[in-house]
Amino acid sequence: MSILVDRQTRLLVQGITGREGSFHTAQMIEYGTNVVAGVTPGGAGKTVHGVPVFNTVEEAVRETGANTSIIYVPARFAPDAIYEAVDAGIALIVCITENIPTLDMVKVYHYVKQSGSRLIGPNCPGLITPGQAKVGIMPGYIHTPGPVGLVSRSGTLTYEVVHALTQAGLGQSTAVGIGGDPIIGTSFVDVLGMFEADPATRAIVMIGEIGGTDEERAAEYIKAHVSKPVVGFIAGRTAPPGKRMGHAGAIISGGQGTAAEKIAALNAAGVPVAESAQQVAELVREALG
Amino acid sequence: MSILVDRQTRLLVQGITGREGSFHTAQMIEYGTNVVAGVTPGGAGKTVHGVPVFNTVEEAVRETGANTSIIYVPARFAPDAIYEAVDAGIALIVCITENIPTLDMVKVYHYVKQSGSRLIGPNCPGLITPGQAKVGIMPGYIHTPGPVGLVSRSGTLTYEVVHALTQAGLGQSTAVGIGGDPIIGTSFVDVLGMFEADPATRAIVMIGEIGGTDEERAAEYIKAHVSKPVVGFIAGRTAPPGKRMGHAGAIISGGQGTAAEKIAALNAAGVPVAESAQQVAELVREALG
Amino acid sequence: MNIHEYQAAEILKGYGIPINQGIVATTPDEVAAAAGQLGGTVVIKAQVHTGGRGKAGGVKLAHSPEEAREVGSRILGMDIRGHTVHKVLVAPGVNIAREYYLGVVIDRAARGITIMASSAGGVDIEEVARETPEKIHREAAHPFLGFHDYQARRLAFRLGIEPDLVGGFARIARQLFEAFVQSDASLAEINPLVLTADRTWLALDSKITIDDSALVRHPDLEQLRDLQEENATELEARAAGLSFVKLDGTIGCVVNGAGLSMATMDAIKRYGGEPANFLDVGGGASAEQVEKALRLVLADPNVRAVLINIFGGITRCDEVARGLLSAMDAVKPTVPFVIRLVGTNQDEGRRILADAGITVVDTMPEAAERVVAAAGAAA
Amino acid sequence: MNIHEYQAAEILKGYGIPINQGIVATTPDEVAAAAGQLGGTVVIKAQVHTGGRGKAGGVKLAHSPEEAREVGSRILGMDIRGHTVHKVLVAPGVNIAREYYLGVVIDRAARGITIMASSAGGVDIEEVARETPEKIHREAAHPFLGFHDYQARRLAFRLGIEPDLVGGFARIARQLFEAFVQSDASLAEINPLVLTADRTWLALDSKITIDDSALVRHPDLEQLRDLQEENATELEARAAGLSFVKLDGTIGCVVNGAGLSMATMDAIKRYGGEPANFLDVGGGASAEQVEKALRLVLADPNVRAVLINIFGGITRCDEVARGLLSAMDAVKPTVPFVIRLVGTNQDEGRRILADAGITVVDTMPEAAERVVAAAGAAA
């Protein structure tokens, strides 16, 4: 077991003929992901790494039964790509694209919410269920199957933690990068609920960063609904207010979103917050007994 | 019994201080309708025919428990008035206002549909449950309680039919004017379903007119779902194509929406279509045996 | 409200759609001058608010200014389905490779906006819809978010448009949708939208109908109204707040309420008469409205009898009767008329009219029967 | 992106909001001339991208052109929280009856737009939020349909605004919302929005922040960028596609990934050091990006040591190592540096660096400890 992606995942790549889309399609196939289709308007009839390309998502779904989509199209076109995936009934949509304007995401978020689809991202590395399916841009080899569920707003920092877990002999059920933007389709709370319900997950690692109050909400949620052990990690203790730290969402504004507040909230919910990736692994090991 | 409005109706009048709103408030009170509140922005503290006025619908609902609203505000402000009523949780919203632009109604229609509210109209005379509540601009005295449910796109033509029914000794359960616009909140099908489910209604009169295909859909619905006798009346047999016959919705365009098609569809569904109000009464009497 | 082809083209141009820019002319000389200015072959098109211009001879080619003058003199002044041609559009001839249809309409059944496209362009789309409906492709706009880009592209793919031309087609489709929404249109279409021999897109003929209820917020579009195209009586009625439609019969109608007006016309027809008009004086039926209505109806020389059908609702019949009397007194109709008055205080109302020597009938069938007989006798 | 008060006011004016029209001046003479032109009492306001101008002495009244020149000469060139004042706005004095706050913000928790208003205007709204939160009224805009008129009125009623002034307030609230949406802002506020002694509404001070991700579709707004206000290194970094934030410490950081960069800074701090910057070279860590990054970091004279922390993910560590070598070779850093390189092919990568005489550390804590020590030794 695992969450969101597994051997049943039939992946569609939106923007498959682009540089990023093509490169990561090869990487995902190499990892063992079942990539069944690609979409590039006007690209119908082509194949990319053996994957058939269609003009529209609707056609790709009809012809291949794709149930998950990963989006590599530029920011200008990404909201439309998400709308197209939603309207075609794709159950899980993973948007890698960075720099989508926030007001576009306000609409996209509520559009997806009113539909039967789930959106991961945007501006995220995607997600992986080790040994089953990689739907993202993370280095697959650092992962190994196991009992730890990860959820993170970050990219390389997640790899860092996964790497430390793997080196410590702690495999992962699923690792989900929810994205570094102010408005994202799937929040910590959503993923925490899924890990809580997933029999394969025995401990959860939550990697947050400055900006917004989603970590604080997650803390409340953990206190009320999560029985499994959770270990936290929060980046940006030294970040100055008012400055965007790379991610559009990583900004302390109006006195809200500091690391200190998030750490305090997690601690109050009984979640220990580590100071390094190695310490995350240690805390997880302790929690698993 | 009856549908939509009855002695439990607690009516709010939006635009109560206007000429129309004030006049019809008096008429509705005189009929016995429980008018509990009015709204006119900036009018808080006033009373109109003894009814307290509030600045916002939210306040009126909180203070008076209004569950139904009737809207008499000008076309420019009517969509906003509907949004306000929906957001305040009003269950039944009746919009009398004429000449709301169609593209405004596209948004309003779907907004209401996604909410828990029901909209009757716009450009409608409202509805009445004889002896219980009049929420509209129809002359109350022509109605009398009884077993006939009426649903109509028209105003005076409905009064004509009600009058004929009453004169023939056939009272009405509820008479609903759904409005003469191209896009209206509640359709024939919606009201037919309610009459079918209403124990007090033993026969149904449906008054249609040229334009659109809602009568055809109603015919299909009747065939499949209505066990009670239905009598039809369709205005506009002699209307020329491409000309708007008063109501924005009464227009034959693109060869669609002719009276002949509607009559044929109703006949095919086993619904006799009368040629006069008197004949409607005769057919209803026959149907009731 | 209908506007002319050349006005629609100007609107679409404002949204970035490539149009076949022509010149409007109102005299044969202007037509010749326009043809000279454009050079080469031109097409001369009657600007009237009706379809079927081509079949009626209102669209012709000319290969020289002289020929254009001659063609122009034939088309100007021509009658097309009851519309006199006062203006023509002179436009450059185009080397057409393919013709498409592209339209945006209010979809009443879906309570939304539908975008339609067909590879059967340049012909009557209603005919295509009837005979080869599979050739029309549709996309429903989202009620709040509008027409997604992917939908515009999907239309292009369904039409079999080549990949390198899809972007251009999709852009025009989105621009047409935008023009539709921003103009509060009930119809906006390009027919044909052509692909020229050098593979560029061009809107050859366009049509836009504006939602009458929305004109109040589009004073610029209201300016496009062509008073020459509208029936004088209908214009007068609108100014008076009456809803009036001119018809071809002999029996004038004055009714309160749109549905009741149509039902009255139907009743007249059933008894063998032909209504001369649709006329809704509004729910209240005030004396002033009835007087205005009577004047308008009687201005039609075809009218041989008038049926006044009023349902007294909120307004009591005695008041309506007094109003009717003063209106009749002011107008002094010279043709026979039949009055039907029903509703609140109807006995009192009828007594008032009876005292003035006017008989009131009881039911609509009776009223219709009588007015048809009166019109027959007057003929 | 931040813009100046006077630029924000011009934007709001374009949406119909009544602003207190002032004149921008960059020299004391210009200040005096502006004051003369406006006449009477003027207010002279420093234009800098930071709050707290008033407390810092950056906002002053002047009652004559002479006084204005004197005040202008004091404010121009002043340092406010690290920002040098290059421009002032000279605006007419206003007879204020009441002050309100009106703002539109992205509400991350609600994934939407929130409109806020308060009768506690003219003071720091964050302070109001902390101390008297009940004085702030909020309305959530619909994600698709926006800010309903009734919501704008409801805000006014909640603020206790008199009926005759509600329409004006509501109009400004809707215009501010419209400006926010059309400008792709993340913040748009008027503070204070004042009611003048003669009962008219006036936006006295406004602030707009534009969403950086949306600037690409607003070339007009991009033009408003004040390069004098931005850190030169940050500008250079942006041009190179790097994410860079200048800080006050002594340890330069070159990291791939935003979260990892922050975590690296945190680790440095934990071992007693102070990071000199945030720097994300992007996920791939190409040789070119690393070289640019190193140059930027070393341009800071405060930097005494550099920590390069790369997680080799999709890009293999041996490639990253070769890129690092060529970058180091090109830049020739003169301060000590610590390299941490982990991920795919890390052994091969470390061997390549070791062959070049460069030691690579294994973990982040170790790297942080070493670089802090190196910086201390270099000091």
PDB file of N, CA and C in Angstrom, chain A residues 23 27 99 101-104 107 109-111 137 139 141 153-154 156 159-160 163 187 211-212 214 217 235-238 240 243-247 249 254 275, chain D residues 106 108-109 111 113 126 143-144 181 184 211-213 217 234 243 245 247 256-260 262 265-266 269-270 278 311 313-314 340 342-344 365:
ATOM      1  N   PHE A  23      12.636  14.760 -21.046  1.00  0.00           N
ATOM      2  CA  PHE A  23      13.687  14.240 -20.168  1.00  0.00           C
ATOM      3  C   PHE A  23      13.095  13.438 -19.008  1.00  0.00           C
ATOM      4  N   GLN A  27      13.086   9.470 -17.514  1.00  0.00           N
ATOM      5  CA  GLN A  27      13.462   9.144 -16.131  1.00  0.00           C
ATOM      6  C   GLN A  27      12.351   8.344 -15.430  1.00  0.00           C
ATOM      7  N   ASN A  99       6.144  29.477 -11.032  1.00  0.00           N
ATOM      8  CA  ASN A  99       5.811  30.848 -11.441  1.00  0.00           C
ATOM      9  C   ASN A  99       4.438  31.021 -12.080  1.00  0.00           C
ATOM     10  N   PRO A 101       1.043  32.695 -11.866  1.00  0.00           N
ATOM     11  CA  PRO A 101       0.549  33.819 -11.059  1.00  0.00           C
ATOM     12  C   PRO A 101      -0.466  33.365 -10.004  1.00  0.00           C
ATOM     13  N   THR A 102      -0.371  33.977  -8.837  1.00  0.00           N
ATOM     14  CA  THR A 102      -1.210  33.573  -7.708  1.00  0.00           C
ATOM     15  C   THR A 102      -2.706  33.713  -8.022  1.00  0.00           C
ATOM     16  N   LEU A 103      -3.083  34.785  -8.719  1.00  0.00           N
ATOM     17  CA  LEU A 103      -4.519  34.956  -8.985  1.00  0.00           C
ATOM     18  C   LEU A 103      -5.039  33.896  -9.956  1.00  0.00           C
ATOM     19  N   ASP A 104      -4.181  33.387 -10.834  1.00  0.00           N
ATOM     20  CA  ASP A 104      -4.591  32.244 -11.657  1.00  0.00           C
ATOM     21  C   ASP A 104      -4.859  31.038 -10.768  1.00  0.00           C
ATOM     22  N   LYS A 107      -8.246  30.754  -8.943  1.00  0.00           N
ATOM     23  CA  LYS A 107      -9.309  30.154  -9.758  1.00  0.00           C
ATOM     24  C   LYS A 107      -9.093  28.652  -9.936  1.00  0.00           C
ATOM     25  N   TYR A 109      -7.470  26.570  -8.077  1.00  0.00           N
ATOM     26  CA  TYR A 109      -7.682  25.839  -6.829  1.00  0.00           C
ATOM     27  C   TYR A 109      -9.164  25.510  -6.635  1.00  0.00           C
ATOM     28  N   HIS A 110     -10.011  26.532  -6.790  1.00  0.00           N
ATOM     29  CA  HIS A 110     -11.437  26.310  -6.523  1.00  0.00           C
ATOM     30  C   HIS A 110     -12.098  25.497  -7.638  1.00  0.00           C
ATOM     31  N   TYR A 111     -11.572  25.623  -8.834  1.00  0.00           N
ATOM     32  CA  TYR A 111     -12.085  24.814  -9.953  1.00  0.00           C
ATOM     33  C   TYR A 111     -11.829  23.332  -9.667  1.00  0.00           C
ATOM     34  N   ILE A 137       9.993  14.776 -10.503  1.00  0.00           N
ATOM     35  CA  ILE A 137      11.341  15.068 -11.002  1.00  0.00           C
ATOM     36  C   ILE A 137      12.402  14.710  -9.973  1.00  0.00           C
ATOM     37  N   PRO A 139      15.126  12.472  -7.775  1.00  0.00           N
ATOM     38  CA  PRO A 139      15.992  11.355  -8.134  1.00  0.00           C
ATOM     39  C   PRO A 139      15.424  10.089  -7.519  1.00  0.00           C
ATOM     40  N   TYR A 141      16.536   6.981  -7.317  1.00  0.00           N
ATOM     41  CA  TYR A 141      17.400   5.986  -6.678  1.00  0.00           C
ATOM     42  C   TYR A 141      17.600   6.206  -5.188  1.00  0.00           C
ATOM     43  N   ARG A 153       6.939  20.838   1.487  1.00  0.00           N
ATOM     44  CA  ARG A 153       6.758  21.982   0.593  1.00  0.00           C
ATOM     45  C   ARG A 153       7.994  22.204  -0.276  1.00  0.00           C
ATOM     46  N   SER A 154       9.027  21.427  -0.013  1.00  0.00           N
ATOM     47  CA  SER A 154      10.312  21.695  -0.644  1.00  0.00           C
ATOM     48  C   SER A 154      10.698  20.602  -1.637  1.00  0.00           C
ATOM     49  N   THR A 156      14.693  19.846  -3.096  1.00  0.00           N
ATOM     50  CA  THR A 156      15.967  19.227  -2.701  1.00  0.00           C
ATOM     51  C   THR A 156      16.042  18.936  -1.211  1.00  0.00           C
ATOM     52  N   TYR A 159      14.708  15.634  -0.771  1.00  0.00           N
ATOM     53  CA  TYR A 159      15.658  14.595  -1.198  1.00  0.00           C
ATOM     54  C   TYR A 159      16.678  14.360  -0.093  1.00  0.00           C
ATOM     55  N   GLU A 160      17.111  15.457   0.499  1.00  0.00           N
ATOM     56  CA  GLU A 160      18.073  15.404   1.591  1.00  0.00           C
ATOM     57  C   GLU A 160      17.553  14.515   2.734  1.00  0.00           C
ATOM     58  N   HIS A 163      17.159  10.891   1.583  1.00  0.00           N
ATOM     59  CA  HIS A 163      18.496  10.311   1.524  1.00  0.00           C
ATOM     60  C   HIS A 163      18.952   9.875   2.921  1.00  0.00           C
ATOM     61  N   SER A 187      -2.844  20.242   0.512  1.00  0.00           N
ATOM     62  CA  SER A 187      -2.139  20.793   1.673  1.00  0.00           C
ATOM     63  C   SER A 187      -1.582  19.678   2.551  1.00  0.00           C
ATOM     64  N   GLY A 211       6.312  30.979   5.813  1.00  0.00           N
ATOM     65  CA  GLY A 211       5.262  31.477   4.919  1.00  0.00           C
ATOM     66  C   GLY A 211       3.942  30.783   5.155  1.00  0.00           C
ATOM     67  N   GLY A 212       2.868  31.584   5.235  1.00  0.00           N
ATOM     68  CA  GLY A 212       1.538  31.020   5.388  1.00  0.00           C
ATOM     69  C   GLY A 212       1.335  30.391   6.745  1.00  0.00           C
ATOM     70  N   ASP A 214      -0.067  27.006   6.907  1.00  0.00           N
ATOM     71  CA  ASP A 214      -0.475  25.623   6.678  1.00  0.00           C
ATOM     72  C   ASP A 214       0.148  24.653   7.672  1.00  0.00           C
ATOM     73  N   ARG A 217      -1.968  24.804  10.775  1.00  0.00           N
ATOM     74  CA  ARG A 217      -3.194  24.014  10.596  1.00  0.00           C
ATOM     75  C   ARG A 217      -2.910  22.525  10.668  1.00  0.00           C
ATOM     76  N   ALA A 235      12.206  24.682   7.548  1.00  0.00           N
ATOM     77  CA  ALA A 235      13.311  25.468   7.010  1.00  0.00           C
ATOM     78  C   ALA A 235      12.987  26.955   7.099  1.00  0.00           C
ATOM     79  N   GLY A 236      14.006  27.759   7.361  1.00  0.00           N
ATOM     80  CA  GLY A 236      13.838  29.204   7.322  1.00  0.00           C
ATOM     81  C   GLY A 236      13.841  29.888   8.665  1.00  0.00           C
ATOM     82  N   ARG A 237      14.466  29.250   9.670  1.00  0.00           N
ATOM     83  CA  ARG A 237      14.538  29.899  10.991  1.00  0.00           C
ATOM     84  C   ARG A 237      15.269  31.233  10.903  1.00  0.00           C
ATOM     85  N   THR A 238      16.192  31.316   9.966  1.00  0.00           N
ATOM     86  CA  THR A 238      17.013  32.536   9.872  1.00  0.00           C
ATOM     87  C   THR A 238      16.540  33.480   8.776  1.00  0.00           C
ATOM     88  N   PRO A 240      14.780  36.441   6.878  1.00  0.00           N
ATOM     89  CA  PRO A 240      14.284  37.754   7.311  1.00  0.00           C
ATOM     90  C   PRO A 240      12.855  37.976   6.819  1.00  0.00           C
ATOM     91  N   LYS A 243      11.000  39.057   2.752  1.00  0.00           N
ATOM     92  CA  LYS A 243      11.812  38.646   1.610  1.00  0.00           C
ATOM     93  C   LYS A 243      11.369  37.275   1.138  1.00  0.00           C
ATOM     94  N   ARG A 244      11.143  37.150  -0.147  1.00  0.00           N
ATOM     95  CA  ARG A 244      10.767  35.864  -0.717  1.00  0.00           C
ATOM     96  C   ARG A 244      12.004  34.985  -0.821  1.00  0.00           C
ATOM     97  N   MET A 245      11.987  33.866  -0.118  1.00  0.00           N
ATOM     98  CA  MET A 245      13.142  32.977  -0.114  1.00  0.00           C
ATOM     99  C   MET A 245      12.974  31.929  -1.220  1.00  0.00           C
ATOM    100  N   GLY A 246      13.199  32.347  -2.443  1.00  0.00           N
ATOM    101  CA  GLY A 246      13.104  31.409  -3.573  1.00  0.00           C
ATOM    102  C   GLY A 246      11.674  31.061  -3.923  1.00  0.00           C
ATOM    103  N   HIS A 247      11.071  30.202  -3.170  1.00  0.00           N
ATOM    104  CA  HIS A 247       9.668  29.846  -3.392  1.00  0.00           C
ATOM    105  C   HIS A 247       8.763  31.061  -3.216  1.00  0.00           C
ATOM    106  N   GLY A 249       5.953  31.042  -2.097  1.00  0.00           N
ATOM    107  CA  GLY A 249       5.208  30.905  -0.846  1.00  0.00           C
ATOM    108  C   GLY A 249       6.058  31.086   0.399  1.00  0.00           C
ATOM    109  N   GLY A 254       3.418  40.360   7.146  1.00  0.00           N
ATOM    110  CA  GLY A 254       2.454  40.766   8.167  1.00  0.00           C
ATOM    111  C   GLY A 254       2.707  40.052   9.478  1.00  0.00           C
ATOM    112  N   GLU A 275      16.441  19.343  13.667  1.00  0.00           N
ATOM    113  CA  GLU A 275      17.268  20.452  13.200  1.00  0.00           C
ATOM    114  C   GLU A 275      18.137  20.059  12.022  1.00  0.00           C
TER     115      GLU A 275
ATOM    116  N   ILE D 106      -4.106  38.740  -0.744  1.00  0.00           N
ATOM    117  CA  ILE D 106      -4.231  37.297  -0.959  1.00  0.00           C
ATOM    118  C   ILE D 106      -4.378  36.651   0.409  1.00  0.00           C
ATOM    119  N   ARG D 108      -3.984  33.388   2.016  1.00  0.00           N
ATOM    120  CA  ARG D 108      -3.442  32.057   1.709  1.00  0.00           C
ATOM    121  C   ARG D 108      -4.273  30.954   2.341  1.00  0.00           C
ATOM    122  N   ALA D 109      -4.713  31.184   3.573  1.00  0.00           N
ATOM    123  CA  ALA D 109      -5.466  30.137   4.276  1.00  0.00           C
ATOM    124  C   ALA D 109      -6.766  29.826   3.536  1.00  0.00           C
ATOM    125  N   ARG D 111      -7.214  30.406   0.360  1.00  0.00           N
ATOM    126  CA  ARG D 111      -6.893  30.237  -1.069  1.00  0.00           C
ATOM    127  C   ARG D 111      -7.711  31.232  -1.902  1.00  0.00           C
ATOM    128  N   ILE D 113      -9.044  35.781  -2.199  1.00  0.00           N
ATOM    129  CA  ILE D 113      -8.780  37.204  -2.023  1.00  0.00           C
ATOM    130  C   ILE D 113      -9.682  37.722  -0.907  1.00  0.00           C
ATOM    131  N   GLU D 126      -1.223  46.053  10.880  1.00  0.00           N
ATOM    132  CA  GLU D 126      -0.807  44.822  11.571  1.00  0.00           C
ATOM    133  C   GLU D 126      -0.921  44.991  13.075  1.00  0.00           C
ATOM    134  N   PRO D 143     -14.106  33.216  -5.678  1.00  0.00           N
ATOM    135  CA  PRO D 143     -12.922  32.947  -6.508  1.00  0.00           C
ATOM    136  C   PRO D 143     -13.158  33.221  -8.001  1.00  0.00           C
ATOM    137  N   PHE D 144     -14.386  33.079  -8.456  1.00  0.00           N
ATOM    138  CA  PHE D 144     -14.650  33.282  -9.887  1.00  0.00           C
ATOM    139  C   PHE D 144     -15.364  34.604 -10.150  1.00  0.00           C
ATOM    140  N   VAL D 181      -6.970  43.050  -8.861  1.00  0.00           N
ATOM    141  CA  VAL D 181      -7.085  41.902  -9.774  1.00  0.00           C
ATOM    142  C   VAL D 181      -6.406  42.198 -11.109  1.00  0.00           C
ATOM    143  N   ASP D 184      -2.688  42.064 -10.974  1.00  0.00           N
ATOM    144  CA  ASP D 184      -2.086  40.861 -10.406  1.00  0.00           C
ATOM    145  C   ASP D 184      -1.315  41.212  -9.136  1.00  0.00           C
ATOM    146  N   ASP D 211       2.544  40.686  -7.779  1.00  0.00           N
ATOM    147  CA  ASP D 211       2.988  39.288  -7.777  1.00  0.00           C
ATOM    148  C   ASP D 211       4.111  39.125  -8.805  1.00  0.00           C
ATOM    149  N   ASP D 212       5.306  38.774  -8.330  1.00  0.00           N
ATOM    150  CA  ASP D 212       6.447  38.647  -9.232  1.00  0.00           C
ATOM    151  C   ASP D 212       6.172  37.676 -10.379  1.00  0.00           C
ATOM    152  N   SER D 213       5.457  36.610 -10.081  1.00  0.00           N
ATOM    153  CA  SER D 213       5.209  35.597 -11.116  1.00  0.00           C
ATOM    154  C   SER D 213       4.328  36.122 -12.233  1.00  0.00           C
ATOM    155  N   ARG D 217       3.242  39.247 -17.609  1.00  0.00           N
ATOM    156  CA  ARG D 217       2.109  39.690 -18.421  1.00  0.00           C
ATOM    157  C   ARG D 217       1.714  41.137 -18.154  1.00  0.00           C
ATOM    158  N   GLU D 234      21.034  41.562  -6.010  1.00  0.00           N
ATOM    159  CA  GLU D 234      19.767  40.851  -6.220  1.00  0.00           C
ATOM    160  C   GLU D 234      19.284  41.036  -7.653  1.00  0.00           C
ATOM    161  N   SER D 243      18.004  32.876  -7.578  1.00  0.00           N
ATOM    162  CA  SER D 243      17.200  33.439  -6.520  1.00  0.00           C
ATOM    163  C   SER D 243      18.150  33.835  -5.402  1.00  0.00           C
ATOM    164  N   VAL D 245      18.993  36.534  -2.000  1.00  0.00           N
ATOM    165  CA  VAL D 245      18.572  37.554  -1.041  1.00  0.00           C
ATOM    166  C   VAL D 245      19.784  37.923  -0.196  1.00  0.00           C
ATOM    167  N   LEU D 247      21.871  39.198   2.879  1.00  0.00           N
ATOM    168  CA  LEU D 247      21.681  39.236   4.328  1.00  0.00           C
ATOM    169  C   LEU D 247      22.914  39.906   4.950  1.00  0.00           C
ATOM    170  N   ASN D 256      21.555  24.381  -4.029  1.00  0.00           N
ATOM    171  CA  ASN D 256      20.514  24.130  -5.032  1.00  0.00           C
ATOM    172  C   ASN D 256      19.195  23.788  -4.358  1.00  0.00           C
ATOM    173  N   GLY D 257      18.177  24.595  -4.639  1.00  0.00           N
ATOM    174  CA  GLY D 257      16.857  24.404  -4.032  1.00  0.00           C
ATOM    175  C   GLY D 257      16.599  25.431  -2.938  1.00  0.00           C
ATOM    176  N   ALA D 258      15.365  25.948  -2.896  1.00  0.00           N
ATOM    177  CA  ALA D 258      15.025  27.007  -1.945  1.00  0.00           C
ATOM    178  C   ALA D 258      14.963  26.472  -0.514  1.00  0.00           C
ATOM    179  N   GLY D 259      14.306  25.345  -0.327  1.00  0.00           N
ATOM    180  CA  GLY D 259      14.162  24.787   1.009  1.00  0.00           C
ATOM    181  C   GLY D 259      15.525  24.388   1.563  1.00  0.00           C
ATOM    182  N   LEU D 260      16.348  23.778   0.722  1.00  0.00           N
ATOM    183  CA  LEU D 260      17.684  23.360   1.156  1.00  0.00           C
ATOM    184  C   LEU D 260      18.537  24.592   1.478  1.00  0.00           C
ATOM    185  N   MET D 262      17.448  27.496   2.648  1.00  0.00           N
ATOM    186  CA  MET D 262      17.038  27.985   3.962  1.00  0.00           C
ATOM    187  C   MET D 262      17.581  27.079   5.059  1.00  0.00           C
ATOM    188  N   MET D 265      21.183  27.850   5.648  1.00  0.00           N
ATOM    189  CA  MET D 265      21.327  29.064   6.462  1.00  0.00           C
ATOM    190  C   MET D 265      21.066  28.753   7.937  1.00  0.00           C
ATOM    191  N   ASP D 266      20.015  27.967   8.159  1.00  0.00           N
ATOM    192  CA  ASP D 266      19.659  27.619   9.536  1.00  0.00           C
ATOM    193  C   ASP D 266      20.804  26.863  10.214  1.00  0.00           C
ATOM    194  N   LYS D 269      23.656  29.185  11.179  1.00  0.00           N
ATOM    195  CA  LYS D 269      23.267  29.941  12.372  1.00  0.00           C
ATOM    196  C   LYS D 269      23.395  29.066  13.628  1.00  0.00           C
ATOM    197  N   ARG D 270      23.002  27.793  13.467  1.00  0.00           N
ATOM    198  CA  ARG D 270      23.020  26.896  14.616  1.00  0.00           C
ATOM    199  C   ARG D 270      24.443  26.695  15.133  1.00  0.00           C
ATOM    200  N   PHE D 278      20.927  34.348   1.029  1.00  0.00           N
ATOM    201  CA  PHE D 278      20.177  33.178   0.570  1.00  0.00           C
ATOM    202  C   PHE D 278      20.504  33.078  -0.904  1.00  0.00           C
ATOM    203  N   PHE D 311      22.807  19.092  -3.550  1.00  0.00           N
ATOM    204  CA  PHE D 311      22.268  17.736  -3.545  1.00  0.00           C
ATOM    205  C   PHE D 311      22.125  17.292  -4.990  1.00  0.00           C
ATOM    206  N   GLY D 313      20.756  15.376  -7.639  1.00  0.00           N
ATOM    207  CA  GLY D 313      19.571  14.538  -7.785  1.00  0.00           C
ATOM    208  C   GLY D 313      19.575  13.934  -9.165  1.00  0.00           C
ATOM    209  N   ILE D 314      18.798  14.531 -10.043  1.00  0.00           N
ATOM    210  CA  ILE D 314      18.770  14.075 -11.422  1.00  0.00           C
ATOM    211  C   ILE D 314      20.144  14.287 -12.056  1.00  0.00           C
ATOM    212  N   ARG D 340      29.930  20.663   0.181  1.00  0.00           N
ATOM    213  CA  ARG D 340      29.234  19.433   0.536  1.00  0.00           C
ATOM    214  C   ARG D 340      28.528  18.973  -0.722  1.00  0.00           C
ATOM    215  N   VAL D 342      26.339  15.651  -2.185  1.00  0.00           N
ATOM    216  CA  VAL D 342      25.685  14.389  -1.862  1.00  0.00           C
ATOM    217  C   VAL D 342      24.764  14.003  -3.015  1.00  0.00           C
ATOM    218  N   GLY D 343      24.522  12.717  -3.148  1.00  0.00           N
ATOM    219  CA  GLY D 343      23.534  12.275  -4.134  1.00  0.00           C
ATOM    220  C   GLY D 343      24.095  11.277  -5.120  1.00  0.00           C
ATOM    221  N   THR D 344      23.444  11.180  -6.261  1.00  0.00           N
ATOM    222  CA  THR D 344      23.828  10.221  -7.304  1.00  0.00           C
ATOM    223  C   THR D 344      25.314  10.297  -7.619  1.00  0.00           C
ATOM    224  N   PRO D 365      25.340  19.333   8.897  1.00  0.00           N
ATOM    225  CA  PRO D 365      25.861  19.861  10.165  1.00  0.00           C
ATOM    226  C   PRO D 365      27.387  19.990  10.122  1.00  0.00           C
TER     227      PRO D 365
END
